[in-house]
JSON list of C-alpha atoms in Angstrom, two decimals:
[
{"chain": "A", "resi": 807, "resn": "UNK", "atom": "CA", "xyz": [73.04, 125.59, 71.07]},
{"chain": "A", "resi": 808, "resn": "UNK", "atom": "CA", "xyz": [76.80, 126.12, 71.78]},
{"chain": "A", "resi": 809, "resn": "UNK", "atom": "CA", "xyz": [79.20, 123.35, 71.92]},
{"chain": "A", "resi": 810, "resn": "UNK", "atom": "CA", "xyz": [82.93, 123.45, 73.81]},
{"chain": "A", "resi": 811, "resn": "UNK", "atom": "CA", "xyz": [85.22, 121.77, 75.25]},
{"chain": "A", "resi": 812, "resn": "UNK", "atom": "CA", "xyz": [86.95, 122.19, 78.95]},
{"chain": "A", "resi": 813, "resn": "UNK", "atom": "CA", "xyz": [90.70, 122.39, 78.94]},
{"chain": "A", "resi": 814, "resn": "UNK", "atom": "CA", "xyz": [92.81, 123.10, 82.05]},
{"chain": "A", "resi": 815, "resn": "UNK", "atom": "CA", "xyz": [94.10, 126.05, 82.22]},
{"chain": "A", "resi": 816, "resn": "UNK", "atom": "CA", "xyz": [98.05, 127.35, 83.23]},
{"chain": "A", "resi": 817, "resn": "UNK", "atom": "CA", "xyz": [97.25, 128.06, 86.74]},
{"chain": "A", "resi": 818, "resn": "UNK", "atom": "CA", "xyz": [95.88, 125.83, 89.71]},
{"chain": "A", "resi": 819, "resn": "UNK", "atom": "CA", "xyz": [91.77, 125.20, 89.50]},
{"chain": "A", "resi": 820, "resn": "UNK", "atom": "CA", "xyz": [91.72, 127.31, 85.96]},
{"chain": "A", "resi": 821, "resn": "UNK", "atom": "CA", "xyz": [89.94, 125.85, 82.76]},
{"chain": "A", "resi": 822, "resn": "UNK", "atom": "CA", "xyz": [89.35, 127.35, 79.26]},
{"chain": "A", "resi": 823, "resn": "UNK", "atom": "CA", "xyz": [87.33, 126.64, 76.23]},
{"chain": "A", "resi": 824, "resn": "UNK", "atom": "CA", "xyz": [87.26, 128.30, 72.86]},
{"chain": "A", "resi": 825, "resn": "UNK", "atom": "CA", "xyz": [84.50, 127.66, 70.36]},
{"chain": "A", "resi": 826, "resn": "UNK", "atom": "CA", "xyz": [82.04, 129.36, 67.48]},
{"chain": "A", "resi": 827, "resn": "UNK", "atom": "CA", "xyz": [78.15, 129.94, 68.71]},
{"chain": "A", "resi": 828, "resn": "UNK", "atom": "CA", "xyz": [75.55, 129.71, 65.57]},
{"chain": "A", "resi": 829, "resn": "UNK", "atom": "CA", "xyz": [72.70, 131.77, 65.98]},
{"chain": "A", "resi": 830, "resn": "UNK", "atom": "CA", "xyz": [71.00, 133.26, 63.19]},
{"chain": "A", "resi": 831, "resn": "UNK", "atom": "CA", "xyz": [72.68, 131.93, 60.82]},
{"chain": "A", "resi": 832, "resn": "UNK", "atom": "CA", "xyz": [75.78, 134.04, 62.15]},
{"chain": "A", "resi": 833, "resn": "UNK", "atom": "CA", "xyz": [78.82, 132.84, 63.31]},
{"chain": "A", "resi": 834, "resn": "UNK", "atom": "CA", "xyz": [80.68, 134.04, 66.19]},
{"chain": "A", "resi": 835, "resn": "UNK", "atom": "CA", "xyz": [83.71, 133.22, 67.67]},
{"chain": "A", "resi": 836, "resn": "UNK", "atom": "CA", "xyz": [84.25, 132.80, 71.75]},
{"chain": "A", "resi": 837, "resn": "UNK", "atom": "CA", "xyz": [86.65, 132.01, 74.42]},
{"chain": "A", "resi": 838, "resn": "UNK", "atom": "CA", "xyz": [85.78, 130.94, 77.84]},
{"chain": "A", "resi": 839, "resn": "UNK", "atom": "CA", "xyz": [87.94, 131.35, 81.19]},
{"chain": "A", "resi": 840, "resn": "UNK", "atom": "CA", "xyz": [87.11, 130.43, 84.55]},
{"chain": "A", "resi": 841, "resn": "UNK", "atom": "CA", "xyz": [88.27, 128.70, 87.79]},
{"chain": "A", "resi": 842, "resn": "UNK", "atom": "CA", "xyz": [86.91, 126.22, 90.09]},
{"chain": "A", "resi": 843, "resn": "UNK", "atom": "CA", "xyz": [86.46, 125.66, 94.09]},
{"chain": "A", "resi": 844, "resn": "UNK", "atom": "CA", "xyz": [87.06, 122.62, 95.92]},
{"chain": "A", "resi": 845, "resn": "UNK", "atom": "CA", "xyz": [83.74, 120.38, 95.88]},
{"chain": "A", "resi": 846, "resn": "UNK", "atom": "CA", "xyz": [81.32, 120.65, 98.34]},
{"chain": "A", "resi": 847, "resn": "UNK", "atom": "CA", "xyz": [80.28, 118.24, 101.05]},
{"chain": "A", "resi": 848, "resn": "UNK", "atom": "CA", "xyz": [77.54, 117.33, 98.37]},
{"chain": "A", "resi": 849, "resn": "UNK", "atom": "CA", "xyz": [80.11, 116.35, 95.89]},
{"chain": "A", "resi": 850, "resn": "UNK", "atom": "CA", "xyz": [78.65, 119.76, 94.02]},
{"chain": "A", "resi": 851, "resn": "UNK", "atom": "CA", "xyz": [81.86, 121.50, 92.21]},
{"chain": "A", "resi": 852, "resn": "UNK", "atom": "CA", "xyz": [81.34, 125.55, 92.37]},
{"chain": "A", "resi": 853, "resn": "UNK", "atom": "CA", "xyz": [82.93, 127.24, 89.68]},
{"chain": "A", "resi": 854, "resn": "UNK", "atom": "CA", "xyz": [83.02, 131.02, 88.14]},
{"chain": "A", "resi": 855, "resn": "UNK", "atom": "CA", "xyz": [83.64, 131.81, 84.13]},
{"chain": "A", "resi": 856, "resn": "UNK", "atom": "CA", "xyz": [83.47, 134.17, 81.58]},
{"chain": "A", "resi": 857, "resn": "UNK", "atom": "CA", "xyz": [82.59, 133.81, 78.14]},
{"chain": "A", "resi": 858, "resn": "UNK", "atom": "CA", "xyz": [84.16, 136.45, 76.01]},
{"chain": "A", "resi": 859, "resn": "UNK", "atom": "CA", "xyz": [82.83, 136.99, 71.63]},
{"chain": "A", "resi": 860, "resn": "UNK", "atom": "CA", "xyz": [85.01, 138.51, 69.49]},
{"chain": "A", "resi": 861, "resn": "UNK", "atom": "CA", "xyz": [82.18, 140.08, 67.76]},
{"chain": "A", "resi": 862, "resn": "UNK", "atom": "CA", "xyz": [78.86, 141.32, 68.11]},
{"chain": "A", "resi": 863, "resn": "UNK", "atom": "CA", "xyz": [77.53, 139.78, 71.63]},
{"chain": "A", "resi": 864, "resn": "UNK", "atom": "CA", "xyz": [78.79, 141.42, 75.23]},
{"chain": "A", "resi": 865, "resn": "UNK", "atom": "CA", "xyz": [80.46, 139.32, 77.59]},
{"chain": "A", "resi": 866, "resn": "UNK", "atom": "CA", "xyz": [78.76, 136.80, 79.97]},
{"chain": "A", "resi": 867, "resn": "UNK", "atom": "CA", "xyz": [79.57, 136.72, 83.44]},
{"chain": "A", "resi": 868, "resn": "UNK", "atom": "CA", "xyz": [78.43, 133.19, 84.98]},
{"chain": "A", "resi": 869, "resn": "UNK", "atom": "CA", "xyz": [78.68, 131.52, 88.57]},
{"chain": "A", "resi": 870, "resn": "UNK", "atom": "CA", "xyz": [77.15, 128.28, 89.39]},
{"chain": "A", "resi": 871, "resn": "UNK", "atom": "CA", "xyz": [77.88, 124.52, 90.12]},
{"chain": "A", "resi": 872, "resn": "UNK", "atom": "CA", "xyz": [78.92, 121.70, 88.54]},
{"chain": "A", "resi": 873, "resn": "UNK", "atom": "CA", "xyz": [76.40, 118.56, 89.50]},
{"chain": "A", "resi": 874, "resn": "UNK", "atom": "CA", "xyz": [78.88, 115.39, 88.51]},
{"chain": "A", "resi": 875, "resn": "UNK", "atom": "CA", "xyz": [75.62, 112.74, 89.65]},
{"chain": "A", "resi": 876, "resn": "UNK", "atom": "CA", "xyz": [73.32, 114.90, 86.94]},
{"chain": "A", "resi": 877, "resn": "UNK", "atom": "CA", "xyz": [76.20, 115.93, 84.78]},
{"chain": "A", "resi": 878, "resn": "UNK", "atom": "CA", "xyz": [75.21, 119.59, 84.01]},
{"chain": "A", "resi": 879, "resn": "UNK", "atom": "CA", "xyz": [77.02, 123.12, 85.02]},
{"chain": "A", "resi": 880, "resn": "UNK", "atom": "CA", "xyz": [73.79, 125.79, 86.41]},
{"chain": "A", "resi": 881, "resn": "UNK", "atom": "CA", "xyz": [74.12, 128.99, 88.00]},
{"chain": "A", "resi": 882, "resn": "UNK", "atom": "CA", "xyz": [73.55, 132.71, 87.21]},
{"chain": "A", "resi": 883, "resn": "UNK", "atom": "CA", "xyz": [74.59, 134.88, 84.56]},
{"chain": "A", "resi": 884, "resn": "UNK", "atom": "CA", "xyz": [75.41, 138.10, 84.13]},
{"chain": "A", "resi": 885, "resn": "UNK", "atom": "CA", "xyz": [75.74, 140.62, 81.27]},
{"chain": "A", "resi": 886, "resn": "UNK", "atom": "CA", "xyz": [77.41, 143.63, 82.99]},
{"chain": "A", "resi": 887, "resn": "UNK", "atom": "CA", "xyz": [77.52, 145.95, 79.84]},
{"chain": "A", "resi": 888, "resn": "UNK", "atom": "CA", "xyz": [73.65, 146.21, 80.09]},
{"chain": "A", "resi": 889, "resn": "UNK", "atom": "CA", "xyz": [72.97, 144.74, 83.58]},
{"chain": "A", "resi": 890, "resn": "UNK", "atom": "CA", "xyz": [70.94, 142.09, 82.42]},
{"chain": "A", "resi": 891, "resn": "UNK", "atom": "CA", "xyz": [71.00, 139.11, 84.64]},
{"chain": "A", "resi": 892, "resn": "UNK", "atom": "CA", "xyz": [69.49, 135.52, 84.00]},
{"chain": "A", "resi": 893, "resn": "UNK", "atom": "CA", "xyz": [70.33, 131.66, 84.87]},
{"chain": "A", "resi": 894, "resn": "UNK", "atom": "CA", "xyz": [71.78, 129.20, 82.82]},
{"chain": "A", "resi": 895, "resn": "UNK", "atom": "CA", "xyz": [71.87, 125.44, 82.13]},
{"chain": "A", "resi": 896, "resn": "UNK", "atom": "CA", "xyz": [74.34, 123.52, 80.20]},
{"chain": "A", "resi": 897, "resn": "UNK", "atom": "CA", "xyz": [74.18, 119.71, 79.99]},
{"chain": "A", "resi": 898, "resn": "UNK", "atom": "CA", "xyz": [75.81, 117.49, 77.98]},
{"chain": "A", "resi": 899, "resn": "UNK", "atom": "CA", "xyz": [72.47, 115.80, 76.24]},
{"chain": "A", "resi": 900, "resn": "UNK", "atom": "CA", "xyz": [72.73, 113.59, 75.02]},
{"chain": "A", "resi": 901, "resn": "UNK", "atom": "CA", "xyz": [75.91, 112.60, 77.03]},
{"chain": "A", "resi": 902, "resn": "UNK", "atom": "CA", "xyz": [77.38, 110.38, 74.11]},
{"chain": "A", "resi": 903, "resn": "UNK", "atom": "CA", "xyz": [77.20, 113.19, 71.51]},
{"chain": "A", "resi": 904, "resn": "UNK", "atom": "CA", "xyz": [81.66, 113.61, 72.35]},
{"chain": "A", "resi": 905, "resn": "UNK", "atom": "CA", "xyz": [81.96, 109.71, 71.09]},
{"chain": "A", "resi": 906, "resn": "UNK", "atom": "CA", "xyz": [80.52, 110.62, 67.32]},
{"chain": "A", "resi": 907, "resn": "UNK", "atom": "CA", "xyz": [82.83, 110.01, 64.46]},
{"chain": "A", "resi": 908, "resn": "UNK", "atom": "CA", "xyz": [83.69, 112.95, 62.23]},
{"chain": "A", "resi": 909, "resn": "UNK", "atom": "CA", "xyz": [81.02, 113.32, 59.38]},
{"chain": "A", "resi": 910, "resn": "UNK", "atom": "CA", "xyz": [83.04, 112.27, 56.86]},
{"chain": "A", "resi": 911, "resn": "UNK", "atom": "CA", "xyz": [83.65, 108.90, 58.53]},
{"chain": "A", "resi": 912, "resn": "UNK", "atom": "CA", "xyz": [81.00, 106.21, 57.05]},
{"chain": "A", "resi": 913, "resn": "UNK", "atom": "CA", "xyz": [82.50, 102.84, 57.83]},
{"chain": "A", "resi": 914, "resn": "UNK", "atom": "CA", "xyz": [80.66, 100.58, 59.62]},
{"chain": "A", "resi": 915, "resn": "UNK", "atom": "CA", "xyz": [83.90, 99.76, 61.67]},
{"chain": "A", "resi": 916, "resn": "UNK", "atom": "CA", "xyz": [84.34, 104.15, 62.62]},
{"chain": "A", "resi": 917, "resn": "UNK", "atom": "CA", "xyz": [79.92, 103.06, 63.93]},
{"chain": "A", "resi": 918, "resn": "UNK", "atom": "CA", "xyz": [80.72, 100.15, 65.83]},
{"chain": "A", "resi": 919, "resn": "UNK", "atom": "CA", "xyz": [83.43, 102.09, 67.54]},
{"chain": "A", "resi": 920, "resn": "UNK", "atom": "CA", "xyz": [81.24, 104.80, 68.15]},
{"chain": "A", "resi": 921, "resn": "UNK", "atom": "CA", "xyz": [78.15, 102.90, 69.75]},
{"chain": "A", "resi": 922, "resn": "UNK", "atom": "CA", "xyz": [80.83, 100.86, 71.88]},
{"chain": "A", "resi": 923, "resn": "UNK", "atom": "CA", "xyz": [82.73, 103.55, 73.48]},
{"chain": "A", "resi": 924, "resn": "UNK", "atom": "CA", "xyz": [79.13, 105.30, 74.28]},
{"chain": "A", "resi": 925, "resn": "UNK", "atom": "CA", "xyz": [77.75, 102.28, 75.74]},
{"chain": "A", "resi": 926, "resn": "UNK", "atom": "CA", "xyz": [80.90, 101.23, 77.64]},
{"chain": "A", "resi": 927, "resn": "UNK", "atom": "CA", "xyz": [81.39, 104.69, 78.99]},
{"chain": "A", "resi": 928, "resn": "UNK", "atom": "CA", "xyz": [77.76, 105.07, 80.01]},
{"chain": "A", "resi": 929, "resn": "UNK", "atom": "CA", "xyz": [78.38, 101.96, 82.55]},
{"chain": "A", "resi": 930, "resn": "UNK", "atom": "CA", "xyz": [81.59, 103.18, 83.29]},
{"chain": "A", "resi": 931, "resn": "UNK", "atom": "CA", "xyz": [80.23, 105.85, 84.62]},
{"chain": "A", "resi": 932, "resn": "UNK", "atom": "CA", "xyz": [77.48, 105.30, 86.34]},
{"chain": "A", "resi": 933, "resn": "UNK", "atom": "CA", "xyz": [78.70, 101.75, 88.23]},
{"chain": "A", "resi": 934, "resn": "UNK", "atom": "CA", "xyz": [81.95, 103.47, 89.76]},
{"chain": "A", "resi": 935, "resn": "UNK", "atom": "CA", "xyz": [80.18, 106.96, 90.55]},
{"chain": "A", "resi": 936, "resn": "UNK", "atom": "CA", "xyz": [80.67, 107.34, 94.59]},
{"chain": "A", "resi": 937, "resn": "UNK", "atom": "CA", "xyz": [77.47, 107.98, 95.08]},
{"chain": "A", "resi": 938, "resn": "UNK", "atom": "CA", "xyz": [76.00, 104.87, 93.42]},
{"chain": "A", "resi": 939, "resn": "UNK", "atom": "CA", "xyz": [79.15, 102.89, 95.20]},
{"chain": "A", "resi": 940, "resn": "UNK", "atom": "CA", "xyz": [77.64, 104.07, 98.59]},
{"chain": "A", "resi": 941, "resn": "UNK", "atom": "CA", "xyz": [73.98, 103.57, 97.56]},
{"chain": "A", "resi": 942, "resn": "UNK", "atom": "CA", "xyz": [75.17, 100.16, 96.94]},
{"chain": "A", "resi": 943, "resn": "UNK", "atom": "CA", "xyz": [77.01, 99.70, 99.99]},
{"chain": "A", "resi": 944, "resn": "UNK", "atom": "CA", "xyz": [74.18, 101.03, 102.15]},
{"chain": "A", "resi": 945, "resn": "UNK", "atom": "CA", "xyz": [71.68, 98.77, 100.14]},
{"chain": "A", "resi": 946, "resn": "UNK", "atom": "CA", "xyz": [73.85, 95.81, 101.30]},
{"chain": "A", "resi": 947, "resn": "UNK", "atom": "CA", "xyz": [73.56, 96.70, 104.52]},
{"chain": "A", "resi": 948, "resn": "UNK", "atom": "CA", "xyz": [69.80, 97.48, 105.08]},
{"chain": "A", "resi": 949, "resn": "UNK", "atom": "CA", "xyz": [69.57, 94.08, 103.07]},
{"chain": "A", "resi": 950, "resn": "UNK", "atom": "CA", "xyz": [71.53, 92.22, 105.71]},
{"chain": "A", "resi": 951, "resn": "UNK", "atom": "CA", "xyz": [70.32, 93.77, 108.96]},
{"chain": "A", "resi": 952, "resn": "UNK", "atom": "CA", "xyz": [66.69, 93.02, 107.65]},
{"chain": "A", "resi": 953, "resn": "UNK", "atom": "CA", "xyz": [66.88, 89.61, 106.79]},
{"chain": "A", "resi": 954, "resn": "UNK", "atom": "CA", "xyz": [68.98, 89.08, 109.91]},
{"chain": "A", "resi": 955, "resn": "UNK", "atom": "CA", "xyz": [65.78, 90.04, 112.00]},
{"chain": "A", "resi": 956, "resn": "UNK", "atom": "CA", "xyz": [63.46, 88.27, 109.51]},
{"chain": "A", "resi": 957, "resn": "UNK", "atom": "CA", "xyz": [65.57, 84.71, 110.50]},
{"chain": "A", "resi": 958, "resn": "UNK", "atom": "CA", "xyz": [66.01, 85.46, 114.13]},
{"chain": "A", "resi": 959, "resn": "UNK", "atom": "CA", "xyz": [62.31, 85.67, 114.36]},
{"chain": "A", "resi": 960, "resn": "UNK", "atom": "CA", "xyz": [61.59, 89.12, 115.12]},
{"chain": "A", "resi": 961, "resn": "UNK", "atom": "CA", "xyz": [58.62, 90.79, 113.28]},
{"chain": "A", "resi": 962, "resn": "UNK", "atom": "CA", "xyz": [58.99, 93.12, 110.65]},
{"chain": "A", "resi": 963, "resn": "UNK", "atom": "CA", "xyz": [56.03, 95.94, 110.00]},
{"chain": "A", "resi": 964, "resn": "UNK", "atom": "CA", "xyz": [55.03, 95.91, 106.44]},
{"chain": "A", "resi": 965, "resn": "UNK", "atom": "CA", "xyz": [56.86, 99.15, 105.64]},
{"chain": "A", "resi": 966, "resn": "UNK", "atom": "CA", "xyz": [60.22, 96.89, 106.42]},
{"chain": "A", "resi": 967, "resn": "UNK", "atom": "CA", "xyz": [58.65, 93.84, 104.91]},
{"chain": "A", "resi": 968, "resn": "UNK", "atom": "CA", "xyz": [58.60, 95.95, 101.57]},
{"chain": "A", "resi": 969, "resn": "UNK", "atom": "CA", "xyz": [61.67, 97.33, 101.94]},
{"chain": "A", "resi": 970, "resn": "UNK", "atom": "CA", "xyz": [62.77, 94.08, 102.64]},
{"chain": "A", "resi": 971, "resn": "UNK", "atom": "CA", "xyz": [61.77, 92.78, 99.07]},
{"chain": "A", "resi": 972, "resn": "UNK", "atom": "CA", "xyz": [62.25, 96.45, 97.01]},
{"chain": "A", "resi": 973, "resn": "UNK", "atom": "CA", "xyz": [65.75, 95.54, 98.32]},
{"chain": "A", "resi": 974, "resn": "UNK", "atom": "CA", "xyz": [65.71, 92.04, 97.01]},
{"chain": "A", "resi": 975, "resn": "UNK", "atom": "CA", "xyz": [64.74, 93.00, 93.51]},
{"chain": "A", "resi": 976, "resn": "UNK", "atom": "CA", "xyz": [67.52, 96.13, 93.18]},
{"chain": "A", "resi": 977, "resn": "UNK", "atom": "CA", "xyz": [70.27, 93.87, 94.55]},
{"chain": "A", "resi": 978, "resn": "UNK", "atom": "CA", "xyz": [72.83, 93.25, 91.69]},
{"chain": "A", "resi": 979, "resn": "UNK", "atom": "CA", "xyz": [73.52, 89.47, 91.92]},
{"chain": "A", "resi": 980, "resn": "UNK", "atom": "CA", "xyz": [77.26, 89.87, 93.16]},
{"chain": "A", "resi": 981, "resn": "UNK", "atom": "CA", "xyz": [76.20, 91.92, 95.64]},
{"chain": "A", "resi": 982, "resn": "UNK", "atom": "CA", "xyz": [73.51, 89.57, 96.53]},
{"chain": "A", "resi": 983, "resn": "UNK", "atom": "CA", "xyz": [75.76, 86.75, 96.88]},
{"chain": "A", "resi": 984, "resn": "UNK", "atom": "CA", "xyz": [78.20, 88.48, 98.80]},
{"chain": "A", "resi": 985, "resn": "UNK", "atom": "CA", "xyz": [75.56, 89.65, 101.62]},
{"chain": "A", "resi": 986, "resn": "UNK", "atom": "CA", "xyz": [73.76, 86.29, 101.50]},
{"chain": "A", "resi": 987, "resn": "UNK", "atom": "CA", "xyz": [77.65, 84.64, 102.54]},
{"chain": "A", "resi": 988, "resn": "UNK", "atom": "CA", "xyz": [77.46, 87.20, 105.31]},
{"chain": "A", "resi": 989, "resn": "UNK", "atom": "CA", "xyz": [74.26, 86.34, 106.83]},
{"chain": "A", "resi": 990, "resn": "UNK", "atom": "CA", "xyz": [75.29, 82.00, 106.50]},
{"chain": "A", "resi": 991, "resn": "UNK", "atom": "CA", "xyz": [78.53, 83.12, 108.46]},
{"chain": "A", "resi": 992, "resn": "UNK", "atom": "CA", "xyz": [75.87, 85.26, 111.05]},
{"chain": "A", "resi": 993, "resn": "UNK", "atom": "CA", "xyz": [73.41, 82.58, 111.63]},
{"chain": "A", "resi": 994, "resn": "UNK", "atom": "CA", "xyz": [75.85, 79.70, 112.21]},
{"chain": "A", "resi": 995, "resn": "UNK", "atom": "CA", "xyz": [77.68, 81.63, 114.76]},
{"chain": "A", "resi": 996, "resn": "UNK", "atom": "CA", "xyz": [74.39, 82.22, 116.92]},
{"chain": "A", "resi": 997, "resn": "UNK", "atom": "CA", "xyz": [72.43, 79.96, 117.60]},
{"chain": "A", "resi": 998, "resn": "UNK", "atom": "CA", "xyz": [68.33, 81.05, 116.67]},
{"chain": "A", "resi": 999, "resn": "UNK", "atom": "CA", "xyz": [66.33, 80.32, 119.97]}
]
C-alpha cells in the first residue's frame, strides 16, 4: 500500500505528490507529477502522471480517470524501462483514513474530533454531490407526475404503481413535503372530473 497526498502544482491543471512506498520491509522514496483534463460529460476527470523512486524501482507511467461519485483514480500503467504494462486502482478506503489523529495523540477529545469530522464529511459529501442533487431532483419529479395521474384518476400499470411507492419510501421527508405542497397547489387549480 502507498499513501500520498495531491498538491497543485505551479502550472494550470498540474498536481504533485511526494511520499515513501514500504514494500519488503524497504523503504523508498517517490515523487509524483501529473496534469489533468477538463471533466467529461460524465463528470469523469482524465488525468496523466508519473511516479518517479529515487531508488531501486523504474518509473511508472500512468493514464486513467478520476471517478469523483466512486472516489478512486484507474487507468493503465506503464513501465517503459522494461515495457511492462498493467492497470491500476487507487481508492481512498476507507475514505476517513485522512481524518485520523497522529499516533501519539490519545485524548479522548483528539477521538471525538476524529469520528466527527469523518462522519460530518461523509454526509457532506454525499448529500451535495451533483449527481445525488439531480437524482433527487428527478425523484421529485417522477414522484409528482405519478401521483398527479394516480388523483386525476388515470390508471397506473403495476410497474408505475411500484415505482410509485419505491419512490415514496426513498423520498427524504423535506423533499416529500415540498412535492406534496406542489401537487395541493396542482389539484386545487383543476378541477378532478
Amino acid at each position: 500500500m502507498i499513501k500520498f497526498t495531491f498538491d497543485k502544482g505551479e502550472e494550470e491543471n498540474t498536481f504533485v505528490a511526494a511520499g515513501t512506498h514500504y514494500c519488503r520491509d524497504i523503504s523508498n522514496d517517490y515523487k509524483i507529477a501529473g496534469k489533468r483534463s477538463p471533466p467529461l460529460e460524465d463528470g469523469k476527470i482524465p488525468v496523466e502522471f508519473k511516479i518517479s523512486y529515487a531508488a531501486m524501482w523504474a518509473d511508472i507511467e500512468l493514464t486513467g480517470v478520476f471517478d469523483p461519485e466512486e472516489n478512486s483514480l484507474r487507468g493503465a500503467m506503464l513501465i517503459p524501462s522494461n515495457k511492462t504494462a498493467g492497470e491500476f486502482v487507487f481508492k481512498r478506503h476507507p475514505d476517513f483514513v485522512r481524518f485520523y489523529p497522529a499516533p501519539s495523540v490519545t485524548s479522548a477529545r483528539a477521538r471525538w474530533e476524529f469520528a466527527t469530522k469523518s462522519v460530518l464529511d461523509h454526509i457532506r459529501r454525499k448529500a451535495w454531490s451533483p449527481s445525488h442533487i439531480l437524482k433527487r431532483i428527478r425523484d421529485g419529479k417522477r414522484y409528482m407526475e405519478l401521483s398527479l395521474r394516480f388523483h386525476y384518476g388515470k390508471v397506473l400499470n403495476e410497474d408505475e404503481e411500484k415505482e410509485l411507492f419505491d419512490l415514496y419510501l426513498v423520498l427524504y421527508e423535506a423533499d416529500a413535503r415540498f412535492y406534496a405542497s406542489l401537487i395541493r397547489i396542482k389539484l386545487s387549480e383543476t378541477p378532478i372530473l
